[in-house]
Amino acid sequence: QVQLVESGGGLVQAGGSLRLSCAVSGRTFSIFTIGWFRQAPGKEREFVSSIGWSGGNTYYADSVKGRFTISRDNAENTVYLQMNSLKPEDTAVYSCAASNIYTRVPVTTANLYNYWGQGTQVTVSS
């Protein structure tokens, strides 16, 4: 089993920044990818970004490219999502997830992730 716990959400004005953390524990050796997803009220869950657990390859949705940065600290078993230039449309519950599927392509589909955190609310005011 793998456990994920998100933190760092909150309320911020448009143009501001937040850094989300995803603490990973358990059978971390089985993980290939950590992804961030978000879901706004009334909308479907949306892929945000992913990072290879060992190789560090990163991938971003077009909607956040250039504004968000994903990184990892393997010593701390933590993945971060630095969010800059936030917009009201970034408002959502952000969740991190772990995938143990071996692949050389970015894992952007939610159903390919095996383990999920509880989510953290990000609210961007205009």
PDB file of C-alpha atoms in Angstrom, residues 3-125:
ATOM      1  CA  GLN A   3      -0.271   6.523   1.419  1.00  0.00           C
ATOM      2  CA  LEU A   4      -0.340  10.112   0.169  1.00  0.00           C
ATOM      3  CA  VAL A   5      -1.095  13.224   2.197  1.00  0.00           C
ATOM      4  CA  GLU A   6      -1.460  16.644   0.599  1.00  0.00           C
ATOM      5  CA  SER A   7      -0.933  19.973   2.312  1.00  0.00           C
ATOM      6  CA  GLY A   8      -0.398  23.604   1.435  1.00  0.00           C
ATOM      7  CA  GLY A   9      -3.750  24.605   0.004  1.00  0.00           C
ATOM      8  CA  GLY A  10      -5.478  27.817   0.939  1.00  0.00           C
ATOM      9  CA  LEU A  11      -6.944  31.099  -0.214  1.00  0.00           C
ATOM     10  CA  VAL A  12      -4.839  33.389  -2.388  1.00  0.00           C
ATOM     11  CA  GLN A  13      -5.478  36.393  -4.596  1.00  0.00           C
ATOM     12  CA  ALA A  14      -5.145  36.184  -8.347  1.00  0.00           C
ATOM     13  CA  GLY A  15      -1.509  36.505  -9.348  1.00  0.00           C
ATOM     14  CA  GLY A  16      -0.333  34.976  -6.106  1.00  0.00           C
ATOM     15  CA  SER A  17       1.496  31.739  -5.388  1.00  0.00           C
ATOM     16  CA  LEU A  18       1.035  28.575  -3.376  1.00  0.00           C
ATOM     17  CA  ARG A  19       3.147  25.478  -2.910  1.00  0.00           C
ATOM     18  CA  LEU A  20       1.409  22.167  -2.447  1.00  0.00           C
ATOM     19  CA  SER A  21       3.136  19.207  -0.835  1.00  0.00           C
ATOM     20  CA  CYS A  22       2.415  15.508  -1.249  1.00  0.00           C
ATOM     21  CA  ALA A  23       3.985  13.316   1.412  1.00  0.00           C
ATOM     22  CA  VAL A  24       4.335   9.732   0.226  1.00  0.00           C
ATOM     23  CA  SER A  25       4.757   6.721   2.499  1.00  0.00           C
ATOM     24  CA  GLY A  26       4.424   2.964   2.414  1.00  0.00           C
ATOM     25  CA  ARG A  27       5.613   0.819  -0.500  1.00  0.00           C
ATOM     26  CA  THR A  28       7.294   3.699  -2.304  1.00  0.00           C
ATOM     27  CA  PHE A  29       9.559   1.312  -4.211  1.00  0.00           C
ATOM     28  CA  SER A  30       6.521   0.301  -6.279  1.00  0.00           C
ATOM     29  CA  ILE A  31       5.847   3.830  -7.546  1.00  0.00           C
ATOM     30  CA  PHE A  32       6.732   4.960 -11.046  1.00  0.00           C
ATOM     31  CA  THR A  33       4.829   8.225 -11.314  1.00  0.00           C
ATOM     32  CA  ILE A  34       3.310  10.809  -9.002  1.00  0.00           C
ATOM     33  CA  GLY A  35       0.624  12.988 -10.498  1.00  0.00           C
ATOM     34  CA  TRP A  36      -1.373  16.014  -9.449  1.00  0.00           C
ATOM     35  CA  PHE A  37      -5.007  16.320 -10.451  1.00  0.00           C
ATOM     36  CA  ARG A  38      -7.639  18.916  -9.658  1.00  0.00           C
ATOM     37  CA  GLN A  39     -11.406  18.999  -9.603  1.00  0.00           C
ATOM     38  CA  ALA A  40     -13.515  22.123  -9.534  1.00  0.00           C
ATOM     39  CA  PRO A  41     -17.186  22.072  -8.459  1.00  0.00           C
ATOM     40  CA  GLY A  42     -19.367  20.701 -11.232  1.00  0.00           C
ATOM     41  CA  LYS A  43     -16.399  19.759 -13.390  1.00  0.00           C
ATOM     42  CA  GLU A  44     -14.557  16.555 -14.141  1.00  0.00           C
ATOM     43  CA  ARG A  45     -11.237  15.729 -12.577  1.00  0.00           C
ATOM     44  CA  GLU A  46      -8.409  17.266 -14.598  1.00  0.00           C
ATOM     45  CA  PHE A  47      -4.769  16.250 -14.952  1.00  0.00           C
ATOM     46  CA  VAL A  48      -2.366  18.973 -13.845  1.00  0.00           C
ATOM     47  CA  SER A  49       1.155  17.589 -13.766  1.00  0.00           C
ATOM     48  CA  SER A  50       3.226  14.454 -13.208  1.00  0.00           C
ATOM     49  CA  ILE A  51       6.755  13.486 -12.314  1.00  0.00           C
ATOM     50  CA  GLY A  52       8.673  10.243 -12.548  1.00  0.00           C
ATOM     51  CA  TRP A  53       9.400   8.951  -9.071  1.00  0.00           C
ATOM     52  CA  SER A  54      12.954   7.891  -9.873  1.00  0.00           C
ATOM     53  CA  GLY A  55      13.792   9.545 -13.176  1.00  0.00           C
ATOM     54  CA  GLY A  56      12.180  12.896 -12.530  1.00  0.00           C
ATOM     55  CA  ASN A  57      10.634  13.364 -15.970  1.00  0.00           C
ATOM     56  CA  THR A  58       7.987  16.056 -15.710  1.00  0.00           C
ATOM     57  CA  TYR A  59       4.846  16.746 -17.684  1.00  0.00           C
ATOM     58  CA  TYR A  60       2.279  19.528 -17.516  1.00  0.00           C
ATOM     59  CA  ALA A  61      -1.200  20.243 -18.756  1.00  0.00           C
ATOM     60  CA  ASP A  62      -1.250  23.116 -21.235  1.00  0.00           C
ATOM     61  CA  SER A  63      -3.418  25.130 -18.856  1.00  0.00           C
ATOM     62  CA  VAL A  64      -0.649  25.305 -16.231  1.00  0.00           C
ATOM     63  CA  LYS A  65       2.504  25.120 -18.332  1.00  0.00           C
ATOM     64  CA  GLY A  66       4.851  27.962 -17.513  1.00  0.00           C
ATOM     65  CA  ARG A  67       3.062  28.747 -14.242  1.00  0.00           C
ATOM     66  CA  PHE A  68       3.298  25.498 -12.241  1.00  0.00           C
ATOM     67  CA  THR A  69       6.419  23.521 -11.416  1.00  0.00           C
ATOM     68  CA  ILE A  70       6.462  19.971 -10.094  1.00  0.00           C
ATOM     69  CA  SER A  71       9.469  18.677  -8.188  1.00  0.00           C
ATOM     70  CA  ARG A  72      10.391  15.896  -5.813  1.00  0.00           C
ATOM     71  CA  ASP A  73      12.577  15.365  -2.784  1.00  0.00           C
ATOM     72  CA  ASN A  74      13.234  11.646  -2.670  1.00  0.00           C
ATOM     73  CA  ALA A  75      15.066  11.910   0.637  1.00  0.00           C
ATOM     74  CA  GLU A  76      11.846  13.241   2.159  1.00  0.00           C
ATOM     75  CA  ASN A  77       9.524  11.162  -0.068  1.00  0.00           C
ATOM     76  CA  THR A  78       7.700  14.355  -0.940  1.00  0.00           C
ATOM     77  CA  VAL A  79       6.475  15.812  -4.216  1.00  0.00           C
ATOM     78  CA  TYR A  80       5.816  19.530  -4.539  1.00  0.00           C
ATOM     79  CA  LEU A  81       3.666  21.579  -6.864  1.00  0.00           C
ATOM     80  CA  GLN A  82       4.745  25.205  -6.984  1.00  0.00           C
ATOM     81  CA  MET A  83       1.897  27.267  -8.380  1.00  0.00           C
ATOM     82  CA  ASN A  84       2.637  30.810  -9.541  1.00  0.00           C
ATOM     83  CA  SER A  85       0.538  33.436 -11.317  1.00  0.00           C
ATOM     84  CA  LEU A  86      -2.600  31.791 -10.017  1.00  0.00           C
ATOM     85  CA  LYS A  87      -5.908  32.521 -11.713  1.00  0.00           C
ATOM     86  CA  PRO A  88      -9.478  32.195 -10.422  1.00  0.00           C
ATOM     87  CA  GLU A  89      -9.941  29.269 -12.805  1.00  0.00           C
ATOM     88  CA  ASP A  90      -7.252  27.386 -10.876  1.00  0.00           C
ATOM     89  CA  THR A  91      -9.690  27.112  -7.981  1.00  0.00           C
ATOM     90  CA  ALA A  92     -10.244  23.415  -7.232  1.00  0.00           C
ATOM     91  CA  VAL A  93      -9.499  20.554  -4.891  1.00  0.00           C
ATOM     92  CA  TYR A  94      -5.993  19.381  -5.727  1.00  0.00           C
ATOM     93  CA  SER A  95      -5.089  15.741  -5.177  1.00  0.00           C
ATOM     94  CA  CYS A  96      -1.880  13.839  -5.638  1.00  0.00           C
ATOM     95  CA  ALA A  97      -1.838  10.247  -6.803  1.00  0.00           C
ATOM     96  CA  ALA A  98       0.639   7.430  -7.293  1.00  0.00           C
ATOM     97  CA  SER A  99       0.871   5.070 -10.232  1.00  0.00           C
ATOM     98  CA  ASN A 100       2.797   1.811 -10.275  1.00  0.00           C
ATOM     99  CA  ILE A 101       2.368   1.354 -14.010  1.00  0.00           C
ATOM    100  CA  TYR A 102       5.669   1.202 -15.838  1.00  0.00           C
ATOM    101  CA  THR A 103       5.527   3.450 -18.880  1.00  0.00           C
ATOM    102  CA  ARG A 104       7.733   5.806 -20.854  1.00  0.00           C
ATOM    103  CA  VAL A 105       4.852   8.128 -21.671  1.00  0.00           C
ATOM    104  CA  PRO A 106       3.279  10.614 -19.286  1.00  0.00           C
ATOM    105  CA  VAL A 107       0.489   9.154 -17.183  1.00  0.00           C
ATOM    106  CA  THR A 108      -2.311  11.679 -17.508  1.00  0.00           C
ATOM    107  CA  THR A 109      -5.370   9.485 -17.003  1.00  0.00           C
ATOM    108  CA  ALA A 110      -6.784   9.296 -13.500  1.00  0.00           C
ATOM    109  CA  ASN A 111      -7.768   5.641 -13.724  1.00  0.00           C
ATOM    110  CA  LEU A 112      -4.112   4.673 -14.254  1.00  0.00           C
ATOM    111  CA  TYR A 113      -3.279   5.890 -10.756  1.00  0.00           C
ATOM    112  CA  ASN A 114      -3.638   3.348  -7.972  1.00  0.00           C
ATOM    113  CA  TYR A 115      -3.425   5.448  -4.830  1.00  0.00           C
ATOM    114  CA  TRP A 116      -4.848   8.858  -3.992  1.00  0.00           C
ATOM    115  CA  GLY A 117      -4.561  11.438  -1.280  1.00  0.00           C
ATOM    116  CA  GLN A 118      -7.517  13.141   0.329  1.00  0.00           C
ATOM    117  CA  GLY A 119      -7.051  16.430  -1.515  1.00  0.00           C
ATOM    118  CA  THR A 120      -6.427  20.023  -0.503  1.00  0.00           C
ATOM    119  CA  GLN A 121      -8.554  23.029  -1.405  1.00  0.00           C
ATOM    120  CA  VAL A 122      -7.047  25.851  -3.449  1.00  0.00           C
ATOM    121  CA  THR A 123      -9.155  28.982  -3.827  1.00  0.00           C
ATOM    122  CA  VAL A 124      -8.022  31.896  -5.977  1.00  0.00           C
ATOM    123  CA  SER A 125      -9.959  35.123  -5.561  1.00  0.00           C
TER     124      SER A 125
END
